[in-house]
Short mmCIF file of C-alpha atoms and ligand atoms in Angstrom, two decimals:
data_model
loop_
_atom_site.label_atom_id
_atom_site.label_comp_id
_atom_site.label_asym_id
_atom_site.label_seq_id
_atom_site.Cartn_x
_atom_site.Cartn_y
_atom_site.Cartn_z
CA MET A 1262 81.36 303.06 97.96
CA ALA A 1263 77.95 301.75 99.04
CA LYS A 1264 76.90 302.08 102.66
CA ILE A 1265 77.63 299.34 105.13
CA ASP A 1266 74.47 297.53 106.08
CA PHE A 1267 75.17 295.99 109.49
CA ASN A 1268 71.78 294.43 109.69
CA PHE A 1269 72.40 292.59 106.44
CA ARG A 1270 75.72 291.39 107.72
CA LYS A 1271 74.17 290.12 110.94
CA LYS A 1272 71.46 288.25 109.03
CA LEU A 1273 73.96 286.72 106.64
CA ASN A 1274 76.23 285.59 109.46
CA ALA A 1275 73.26 283.98 111.20
CA MET A 1276 72.38 282.11 108.00
CA ILE A 1277 75.85 280.76 107.38
CA GLY A 1278 76.43 280.03 111.07
CA GLY A 1279 79.63 281.99 111.50
CA GLU A 1280 81.27 285.39 111.20
CA LEU A 1281 82.37 285.77 107.61
CA HIS A 1282 84.51 288.87 108.20
CA SER A 1283 86.57 287.16 110.89
CA TYR A 1284 87.72 284.28 108.75
CA CYS A 1285 87.85 285.21 105.05
CA PHE A 1286 91.27 286.80 104.70
CA GLN A 1287 90.86 287.61 101.00
CA CYS A 1288 93.60 285.25 99.82
CA GLY A 1289 91.88 284.54 96.48
CA ALA A 1290 92.40 280.76 96.54
CA CYS A 1291 88.73 280.40 95.64
CA VAL A 1292 89.18 282.26 92.33
CA GLY A 1293 91.68 280.12 90.43
CA ASP A 1294 89.41 277.17 89.64
CA CYS A 1295 86.16 279.07 89.61
CA PRO A 1296 84.43 278.39 86.24
CA ALA A 1297 82.14 281.40 86.62
CA ALA A 1298 85.20 283.62 87.06
CA ARG A 1299 86.82 281.99 84.02
CA TYR A 1300 83.81 282.78 81.84
CA SER A 1301 82.61 286.05 83.27
CA PRO A 1302 84.86 289.06 83.82
CA ARG A 1303 82.49 290.48 86.45
CA PHE A 1304 82.36 287.32 88.56
CA ASN A 1305 84.87 286.79 91.35
CA PRO A 1306 84.06 284.82 94.51
CA ARG A 1307 86.73 286.64 96.53
CA ARG A 1308 85.12 289.96 95.62
CA ILE A 1309 81.66 288.64 96.46
CA MET A 1310 82.96 287.63 99.88
CA LEU A 1311 84.45 291.09 100.30
CA GLN A 1312 81.19 292.77 99.39
CA ALA A 1313 79.43 290.55 101.87
CA ILE A 1314 81.94 291.38 104.59
CA LEU A 1315 81.53 295.05 103.85
CA GLY A 1316 77.81 294.71 104.10
CA GLN A 1317 77.13 295.85 100.54
CA ALA A 1318 73.66 294.40 100.43
CA ASP A 1319 72.27 296.41 97.52
CA PRO A 1320 74.35 295.09 94.62
CA LEU A 1321 74.42 291.58 96.01
CA LEU A 1322 70.65 291.32 96.41
CA ALA A 1323 69.67 293.28 93.33
CA GLU A 1324 67.82 291.65 90.46
CA ASP A 1325 70.88 291.73 88.27
CA SER A 1326 73.17 290.43 91.02
CA VAL A 1327 76.28 288.63 89.89
CA ILE A 1328 75.54 285.78 92.34
CA TRP A 1329 73.31 284.03 89.75
CA GLU A 1330 76.32 283.44 87.51
CA CYS A 1331 77.72 280.97 90.08
CA THR A 1332 77.54 277.45 88.62
CA ASN A 1333 77.34 275.75 92.00
CA CYS A 1334 80.40 273.65 91.20
CA TYR A 1335 81.86 273.65 94.70
CA ASN A 1336 85.46 274.23 93.61
CA CYS A 1337 85.71 277.23 95.96
CA TYR A 1338 84.49 275.04 98.81
CA GLU A 1339 87.35 272.64 98.08
CA ARG A 1340 90.01 275.34 97.74
CA CYS A 1341 89.32 277.78 100.56
CA PRO A 1342 91.91 277.32 103.33
CA GLN A 1343 89.62 279.05 105.81
CA ASP A 1344 86.53 276.93 105.33
CA VAL A 1345 84.51 279.94 104.22
CA ARG A 1346 82.58 277.83 101.72
CA PRO A 1347 81.91 280.76 99.33
CA VAL A 1348 79.32 278.76 97.39
CA GLU A 1349 77.23 278.40 100.56
CA VAL A 1350 77.58 282.11 101.28
CA ILE A 1351 76.31 282.72 97.78
CA MET A 1352 73.45 280.31 98.48
CA ALA A 1353 72.57 282.22 101.64
CA LEU A 1354 72.56 285.43 99.57
CA LYS A 1355 70.20 283.74 97.10
CA ASN A 1356 67.91 282.83 99.97
CA MET A 1357 67.92 286.51 100.95
CA THR A 1358 66.90 287.54 97.46
CA HIS A 1359 63.98 285.13 97.71
CA LYS A 1360 62.77 286.96 100.81
CA ALA A 1361 63.36 290.29 99.05
CA ARG A 1362 61.58 288.99 95.93
CA THR A 1363 64.46 289.88 93.66
CA ASN A 1364 65.36 286.34 92.63
CA PRO A 1365 64.99 285.02 89.06
CA GLN A 1366 61.62 283.63 88.03
CA GLN A 1367 63.08 280.12 87.53
CA VAL A 1368 63.44 279.78 91.30
CA ASN A 1369 59.80 280.62 91.89
CA ASP A 1370 58.72 278.25 89.14
CA MET A 1371 60.62 275.39 90.77
CA VAL A 1372 59.19 276.12 94.21
CA LYS A 1373 55.70 276.22 92.74
CA ALA A 1374 56.19 272.94 90.91
CA VAL A 1375 57.22 271.22 94.12
CA GLN A 1376 54.35 272.85 96.02
CA GLU A 1377 51.82 271.60 93.46
CA THR A 1378 53.17 268.21 92.50
CA GLY A 1379 56.05 267.35 94.84
CA ARG A 1380 58.28 267.15 91.79
CA THR A 1381 60.21 269.44 89.53
CA VAL A 1382 59.10 267.87 86.30
CA VAL A 1383 55.55 267.72 85.01
CA LEU A 1384 54.20 264.23 84.53
CA THR A 1385 52.48 263.86 81.16
CA SER A 1386 51.17 260.92 79.18
CA VAL A 1387 54.44 261.01 77.26
CA VAL A 1388 56.31 260.21 80.47
CA ASP A 1389 54.03 257.25 81.19
CA ARG A 1390 54.40 255.98 77.63
CA ARG A 1391 58.16 256.24 77.63
CA ARG A 1392 58.40 254.53 80.98
CA GLY A 1393 56.11 251.84 79.64
CA GLU A 1394 58.29 251.35 76.58
CA MET A 1395 61.25 250.85 78.93
CA GLY A 1396 59.31 248.28 80.93
CA LEU A 1397 58.92 250.61 83.90
CA GLU A 1398 55.80 251.24 85.98
CA LYS A 1399 54.15 254.64 86.20
CA MET A 1400 55.72 256.98 88.74
CA GLY A 1401 54.16 256.70 92.17
CA ASP A 1402 52.16 259.42 93.91
CA VAL A 1403 53.72 261.94 96.23
CA PRO A 1404 51.66 262.45 99.39
CA MET A 1405 50.97 266.14 98.79
CA ASP A 1406 49.34 266.77 102.16
CA GLU A 1407 52.71 266.08 103.77
CA ILE A 1408 54.65 268.22 101.31
CA ARG A 1409 52.34 271.19 101.69
CA LYS A 1410 52.45 271.06 105.46
CA LEU A 1411 56.22 271.02 105.40
CA MET A 1412 56.48 273.89 102.94
CA GLN A 1413 54.40 276.34 105.01
CA THR A 1414 56.72 278.75 106.75
CA ARG A 1415 54.09 279.46 109.38
CA PHE A 1416 52.15 276.49 110.59
CA HIS A 1417 49.08 276.31 112.76
CA MET B 950 77.39 241.09 102.36
CA ASN B 951 73.74 241.65 101.86
CA LEU B 952 73.51 243.98 98.87
CA ARG B 953 70.05 245.50 99.32
CA TYR B 954 69.37 249.21 98.95
CA ILE B 955 66.51 251.58 98.49
CA PRO B 956 66.78 253.29 95.09
CA PHE B 957 66.24 257.04 94.78
CA PHE B 958 65.95 257.87 91.09
CA GLY B 959 64.68 261.44 91.44
CA CYS B 960 62.55 263.51 89.08
CA MET B 961 64.92 263.94 86.22
CA ILE B 962 65.85 260.32 85.64
CA SER B 963 62.38 258.90 86.34
CA ALA B 964 60.46 261.33 84.16
CA LYS B 965 62.89 262.71 81.62
CA TYR B 966 65.34 259.88 81.13
CA PRO B 967 63.54 256.63 82.07
CA GLN B 968 66.06 254.82 79.88
CA PHE B 969 68.64 255.52 82.60
CA GLU B 970 66.36 254.05 85.23
CA ALA B 971 65.76 251.01 83.05
CA ALA B 972 69.47 250.56 82.53
CA VAL B 973 70.08 250.63 86.30
CA ARG B 974 67.21 248.27 87.02
CA LYS B 975 68.33 245.81 84.35
CA THR B 976 72.05 245.77 85.11
CA LEU B 977 72.17 245.72 88.90
CA PRO B 978 70.51 242.32 89.37
CA ARG B 979 73.27 240.84 87.22
CA LEU B 980 75.76 242.25 89.73
CA GLY B 981 73.84 240.74 92.60
CA ILE B 982 72.52 244.06 93.86
CA GLU B 983 68.88 244.13 94.91
CA LEU B 984 66.79 247.31 94.85
CA VAL B 985 63.95 247.54 97.34
CA ASP B 986 61.51 250.27 96.31
CA VAL B 987 59.89 252.58 98.84
CA GLU B 988 56.78 254.63 98.04
CA GLY B 989 56.17 258.30 98.62
CA PHE B 990 59.45 260.04 97.76
CA SER B 991 59.17 263.61 96.54
CA CYS B 992 61.72 265.62 94.55
CA CYS B 993 65.00 265.40 96.49
CA PRO B 994 64.50 268.65 96.30
CA ASP B 995 66.81 270.09 93.70
CA PRO B 996 70.04 271.52 95.05
CA ILE B 997 70.19 274.52 92.74
CA TYR B 998 66.89 276.37 92.33
CA PHE B 999 64.93 274.99 95.24
CA LYS B 1000 67.83 275.35 97.63
CA SER B 1001 68.18 278.95 96.38
CA SER B 1002 64.74 279.79 97.73
CA ASP B 1003 64.89 278.65 101.34
CA LYS B 1004 67.51 276.32 102.76
CA LEU B 1005 65.47 275.22 105.76
CA THR B 1006 62.54 274.10 103.62
CA TRP B 1007 64.97 272.36 101.31
CA LEU B 1008 66.53 270.52 104.24
CA THR B 1009 63.12 269.59 105.62
CA LEU B 1010 61.82 268.07 102.39
CA ALA B 1011 65.07 266.22 101.92
CA ALA B 1012 64.93 264.97 105.49
CA ARG B 1013 61.43 263.68 104.85
CA ASN B 1014 62.77 261.54 102.02
CA LEU B 1015 65.48 260.27 104.35
CA CYS B 1016 62.85 259.46 106.97
CA LEU B 1017 61.05 257.18 104.52
CA ALA B 1018 64.27 255.26 103.93
CA GLU B 1019 64.99 255.13 107.68
CA GLU B 1020 61.57 253.61 108.29
CA ALA B 1021 62.43 250.90 105.74
CA GLY B 1022 65.82 250.38 107.39
CA LEU B 1023 68.12 250.21 104.36
CA ASP B 1024 70.71 252.60 102.91
CA LEU B 1025 69.58 254.86 100.08
CA VAL B 1026 71.31 254.50 96.76
CA THR B 1027 71.21 257.49 94.40
CA MET B 1028 71.71 257.58 90.63
CA CYS B 1029 71.53 261.30 89.97
CA SER B 1030 74.32 263.58 91.11
CA GLY B 1031 71.85 266.32 92.07
CA CYS B 1032 69.81 264.01 94.30
CA THR B 1033 73.09 262.73 95.74
CA ALA B 1034 74.13 266.31 96.58
CA THR B 1035 70.86 267.16 98.28
CA LEU B 1036 70.42 263.98 100.25
CA SER B 1037 74.10 263.62 101.26
CA GLU B 1038 74.39 267.24 102.33
CA THR B 1039 71.19 267.06 104.31
CA ARG B 1040 72.30 263.98 106.17
CA HIS B 1041 75.76 265.51 106.73
CA LEU B 1042 74.39 268.80 108.07
CA LEU B 1043 71.68 267.28 110.26
CA THR B 1044 73.85 264.60 111.86
CA GLY B 1045 76.59 267.15 112.53
CA ASP B 1046 74.45 269.92 114.01
CA PRO B 1047 72.00 268.99 116.80
CA LYS B 1048 70.38 272.44 116.78
CA LEU B 1049 69.66 272.32 113.06
CA LYS B 1050 68.40 268.77 113.39
CA ALA B 1051 66.02 269.89 116.14
CA ARG B 1052 64.73 272.70 113.94
CA VAL B 1053 64.08 270.40 111.04
CA ASN B 1054 62.51 267.80 113.30
CA ARG B 1055 60.15 270.40 114.71
CA ARG B 1056 58.85 270.91 111.20
CA LEU B 1057 58.75 267.20 110.51
CA GLN B 1058 56.55 266.80 113.60
CA ARG B 1059 53.73 268.38 111.57
CA ILE B 1060 53.54 265.13 109.62
CA GLY B 1061 54.49 262.87 112.51
CA ARG B 1062 57.99 262.03 111.29
CA THR B 1063 61.45 262.29 112.84
CA PHE B 1064 64.84 262.35 111.19
CA ARG B 1065 67.23 260.14 113.11
CA GLY B 1066 70.23 259.68 110.87
CA THR B 1067 70.17 255.89 110.95
CA ILE B 1068 70.77 255.18 107.27
CA ARG B 1069 73.40 256.39 104.82
CA VAL B 1070 73.13 257.97 101.38
CA ARG B 1071 75.35 256.32 98.79
CA HIS B 1072 75.89 257.06 95.15
CA ILE B 1073 75.51 253.89 93.15
CA VAL B 1074 79.11 253.97 91.91
CA THR B 1075 80.44 253.87 95.48
CA VAL B 1076 78.19 250.96 96.30
CA ILE B 1077 79.61 249.11 93.31
CA ARG B 1078 83.20 249.96 94.19
CA ASP B 1079 83.07 249.55 97.97
CA ASP B 1080 80.37 246.98 98.73
CA LEU B 1081 80.56 244.86 95.63
CA GLY B 1082 83.98 245.31 94.01
CA ILE B 1083 84.60 246.53 90.50
CA ASP B 1084 85.84 243.09 89.44
CA LYS B 1085 82.23 241.89 89.76
CA VAL B 1086 81.28 244.37 87.05
CA ALA B 1087 83.85 242.80 84.73
CA GLN B 1088 82.49 239.35 85.57
CA SER B 1089 78.96 240.38 84.50
CA VAL B 1090 80.12 241.36 81.02
CA THR B 1091 79.13 239.10 78.13
CA ARG B 1092 79.99 241.47 75.28
CA PRO B 1093 83.08 243.48 76.23
CA LEU B 1094 83.12 246.90 74.57
CA GLU B 1095 86.51 246.25 73.05
CA GLY B 1096 87.99 248.98 70.92
CA MET B 1097 85.47 251.52 72.19
CA ARG B 1098 86.96 254.79 73.37
CA VAL B 1099 84.90 256.54 76.02
CA ALA B 1100 85.67 260.11 77.11
CA ILE B 1101 84.83 260.44 80.78
CA HIS B 1102 82.99 263.40 82.25
CA TYR B 1103 82.57 263.52 86.01
CA GLY B 1104 80.36 266.51 86.64
CA CYS B 1105 80.62 268.40 89.92
CA HIS B 1106 78.18 267.05 92.44
CA LEU B 1107 79.34 263.44 92.35
CA LEU B 1108 82.68 264.55 93.83
CA LYS B 1109 82.25 267.88 95.58
CA PRO B 1110 82.19 268.94 98.31
CA SER B 1111 84.50 265.93 98.81
CA ARG B 1112 84.15 266.07 102.59
CA VAL B 1113 80.43 265.48 102.26
CA MET B 1114 80.32 263.25 99.20
CA SER B 1115 83.34 261.03 100.02
CA VAL B 1116 83.26 259.45 96.57
CA ASP B 1117 86.74 260.06 95.19
CA ASP B 1118 89.57 262.57 95.01
CA PRO B 1119 87.88 265.58 93.36
CA ASP B 1120 91.05 266.60 91.49
CA ARG B 1121 92.23 263.18 90.39
CA PRO B 1122 89.17 260.93 90.34
CA THR B 1123 89.49 257.42 88.90
CA ILE B 1124 86.22 255.72 89.77
CA LEU B 1125 84.54 256.25 86.39
CA GLU B 1126 87.69 255.26 84.49
CA ASP B 1127 87.80 252.05 86.52
CA LEU B 1128 84.15 251.33 85.79
CA VAL B 1129 84.58 251.96 82.07
CA ALA B 1130 87.68 249.77 81.94
CA ALA B 1131 85.72 247.01 83.71
CA ILE B 1132 83.36 246.73 80.73
CA GLY B 1133 86.21 246.35 78.26
CA ALA B 1134 86.15 249.92 76.88
CA GLU B 1135 89.02 252.35 76.92
CA PRO B 1136 88.50 255.31 79.24
CA VAL B 1137 89.86 258.49 77.69
CA SER B 1138 90.76 261.53 79.74
CA HIS B 1139 90.07 264.91 78.18
CA GLN B 1140 91.48 268.31 78.99
CA GLU B 1141 88.28 269.72 80.48
CA ARG B 1142 87.28 266.58 82.34
CA VAL B 1143 86.51 268.32 85.59
CA LEU B 1144 84.90 271.45 84.15
CA CYS B 1145 81.37 272.11 85.33
CA CYS B 1146 78.57 271.58 82.74
CA GLY B 1147 77.31 275.06 83.54
CA LYS B 1148 73.65 274.15 83.92
CA ALA B 1149 73.20 275.98 87.21
CA CYS B 1150 74.64 279.22 85.92
CA MET B 1151 71.77 281.57 85.13
CA ASP B 1152 73.37 283.52 82.37
CA GLU B 1153 72.44 283.49 78.68
CA GLU B 1154 75.89 282.96 77.27
CA MET B 1155 78.18 281.32 79.85
CA PRO B 1156 76.70 277.80 79.96
CA ALA B 1157 76.87 277.50 76.15
CA GLN B 1158 80.54 278.53 76.20
CA MET B 1159 81.30 276.01 78.90
CA THR B 1160 79.51 273.18 77.10
CA TYR B 1161 81.28 274.15 73.92
CA ASP B 1162 84.73 273.99 75.52
CA VAL B 1163 84.10 270.55 77.05
CA LEU B 1164 82.84 269.11 73.77
CA ALA B 1165 85.72 270.72 71.86
CA SER B 1166 88.20 269.11 74.20
CA VAL B 1167 86.49 265.74 73.70
CA GLU B 1168 86.26 266.15 69.92
CA LYS B 1169 90.05 266.18 69.55
CA LEU B 1170 90.39 262.70 70.99
CA ASN B 1171 88.53 260.68 68.41
CA VAL B 1172 86.29 258.91 70.89
CA ASP B 1173 83.17 256.83 70.26
CA CYS B 1174 81.15 258.58 72.91
CA MET B 1175 81.23 260.56 76.13
CA GLY B 1176 80.31 258.52 79.18
CA LEU B 1177 78.92 260.18 82.24
CA ILE B 1178 76.86 259.63 85.35
CA CYS B 1179 74.80 262.76 85.82
CA PRO B 1180 71.45 263.46 84.06
CA THR B 1181 72.01 267.21 84.28
CA CYS B 1182 75.34 266.95 82.51
CA PHE B 1183 73.61 264.67 80.01
CA ASP B 1184 71.08 267.39 79.27
CA GLU B 1185 73.79 269.93 78.70
CA TYR B 1186 75.85 267.78 76.38
CA ASP B 1187 73.16 265.83 74.48
CA LEU B 1188 70.38 268.36 73.92
CA GLY B 1189 73.08 271.00 74.33
CA GLN B 1190 74.72 269.93 71.06
CA LEU B 1191 71.59 270.93 69.17
CA LYS B 1192 71.63 274.30 70.84
CA LEU B 1193 75.31 274.75 70.04
CA ALA B 1194 74.64 273.90 66.41
CA ARG B 1195 72.02 276.67 66.26
CA LYS B 1196 74.08 279.15 68.23
CA PHE B 1197 77.56 278.66 66.77
CA GLY B 1198 76.84 276.58 63.65
CA LYS B 1199 79.07 273.90 65.10
CA ARG B 1200 78.06 270.22 65.00
CA PHE B 1201 80.08 268.01 67.33
CA ASP B 1202 78.06 264.86 66.85
CA ILE B 1203 79.42 263.16 69.98
CA PRO B 1204 77.04 260.55 71.43
CA ILE B 1205 76.53 261.01 75.17
CA ILE B 1206 75.80 257.85 77.16
CA TYR B 1207 74.93 257.28 80.82
CA TYR B 1208 77.30 254.78 82.38
CA PHE B 1209 74.62 252.18 83.08
CA GLN B 1210 73.56 252.18 79.46
CA LEU B 1211 77.13 251.27 78.55
CA LEU B 1212 77.16 248.57 81.21
CA ALA B 1213 73.88 247.24 79.82
CA LEU B 1214 75.35 247.07 76.31
CA ALA B 1215 78.32 245.16 77.71
CA GLN B 1216 75.93 242.80 79.46
CA GLY B 1217 74.35 242.03 76.09
CA PHE B 1218 71.26 244.24 76.09
CA ASN B 1219 70.22 245.88 72.82
CA PRO B 1220 70.81 249.60 72.27
CA GLU B 1221 67.11 250.09 71.59
CA ASP B 1222 66.10 248.49 74.88
CA MET B 1223 68.41 251.00 76.50
CA GLY B 1224 66.69 253.94 74.82
CA LEU B 1225 69.72 255.10 72.83
CA HIS B 1226 67.36 255.99 69.98
CA TRP B 1227 65.81 258.67 72.21
CA HIS B 1228 69.04 260.58 72.58
CA LYS B 1229 69.35 263.72 70.46
CA ILE B 1230 72.76 262.64 69.28
CA LYS B 1231 72.45 259.19 67.71
CA ALA B 1232 75.21 256.66 67.89
CA PRO B 1233 75.12 254.60 64.66
CA LYS B 1234 78.89 254.04 64.52
CA LEU B 1235 79.06 252.97 68.10
CA ILE B 1236 76.20 250.49 67.57
CA GLU B 1237 77.91 249.16 64.47
CA LYS B 1238 81.13 248.68 66.39
CA LEU B 1239 79.23 246.82 69.01
CA GLY B 1240 78.02 244.40 66.43
CA ALA B 1241 74.56 244.77 67.87
CA VAL B 1242 71.31 245.13 65.98
CA ALA B 1243 70.68 248.82 65.50
CA GLY B 1244 67.26 250.12 66.45
S1 LIG C 1343 86.72 282.73 100.63
FE1 LIG C 1343 88.44 281.54 101.34
S2 LIG C 1343 89.67 281.21 99.49
FE2 LIG C 1343 88.27 282.91 99.04
S3 LIG C 1343 89.36 284.75 99.55
FE3 LIG C 1343 88.25 284.18 101.41
S4 LIG C 1343 89.64 282.92 102.59
FE4 LIG C 1343 90.51 283.02 100.56
S1 LIG C 1344 80.66 277.30 93.29
FE1 LIG C 1344 82.41 278.60 93.80
S2 LIG C 1344 83.98 278.03 92.30
FE2 LIG C 1344 82.01 277.27 91.51
S3 LIG C 1344 81.21 278.92 90.21
FE3 LIG C 1344 80.35 279.27 92.24
S4 LIG C 1344 81.81 280.63 93.22
FE4 LIG C 1344 82.88 279.80 91.45
#
């Protein structure tokens, strides 16, 4: 078994605003309607919570971590009797991979797009033309000075 | 009641599927709903990838969008389930947690803004049901979609987390069925109606399997189209059908239509004006049934 990383556990608890190990009692109610568990034999939200409780940071934050199979459907959030909100714990783990630079490239691409344009889709002449054909005006500008200031993690 | 709202269309509808925006903008005035546009919105930002990077930055950018609506003093109305998820959750978290709100507001100070929590975020279907009344939708119809069978797909973020979204019962929702019935069509429930579209799952195989299973469950029911409300689901099921044809050699040929396009057809607009010809899966039979001029 992997070593218990108490520091990881502390950080995770701070991010989710509670003490995961004191309220997830491993009942498995989050598993039954989990589409990722239905389609992937290695995915199980109960087990991910257990790994988090045990402080098994390495597999959870690795590049090939199972957390990226989560579809973000929120069924576990609905089902959990203990209000663990497994999907939000998984989200917090994803945030930790971003700090550790082990997250998938798609996440970085999306952040970059918002940093550069304030949007997640690139505006091309095709967009303008299609909007025009539908009788719609061009999309308005995003005040990028505001967006950039807000996206800096350290601000002077 | 004064039915005025600030629309938040988001990146995906505005840029990728402007036909959905057009359908909303054309149909709502006929229901007596007025949209008051506000300038300067950014991406909501997206509740999957962007939120995966840094939740505090995600909350802050979302709060900025909410600030713009607060300054204009009207509720926000959302048309995309992803935008709804981001903006509703942000409002929910910040109004319920003074410490978090203070943290976000410290960042917002950099641009001289403050989140107060004075306006609400509403998905357009709840505005129609709760502020207007679904009977008004029926009254706006000039060409009822009689004999048209519409398989309903809800998608996840419209309904869940139900505590935050407060749209409908996440296990037994009826709001889309009611809206489809109001335009004279027959809502059809399929076996996988609450299965996730799979778009957020970053695996090579799983999303395709999920899309396949939903479409296969719809295929059995002999419907004219699948009606939905989320542009991300639309992507998965419309463009997705081309991918499935390549991957599995299976052609479903099920037209996928955003609810407000259906409403527009029922209000007498032409399929071409609603951009149906831009969809990957064309709907010639449906258009013929409608008795409308095909594009
Ligand atoms: S997260 Fe909730 S539902 Fe899942 S095992 Fe823990 S207590 Fe049970
Ligand atoms: S959100 Fe929860 S139920 Fe849905 S795929 Fe992720 S872990 Fe499973």
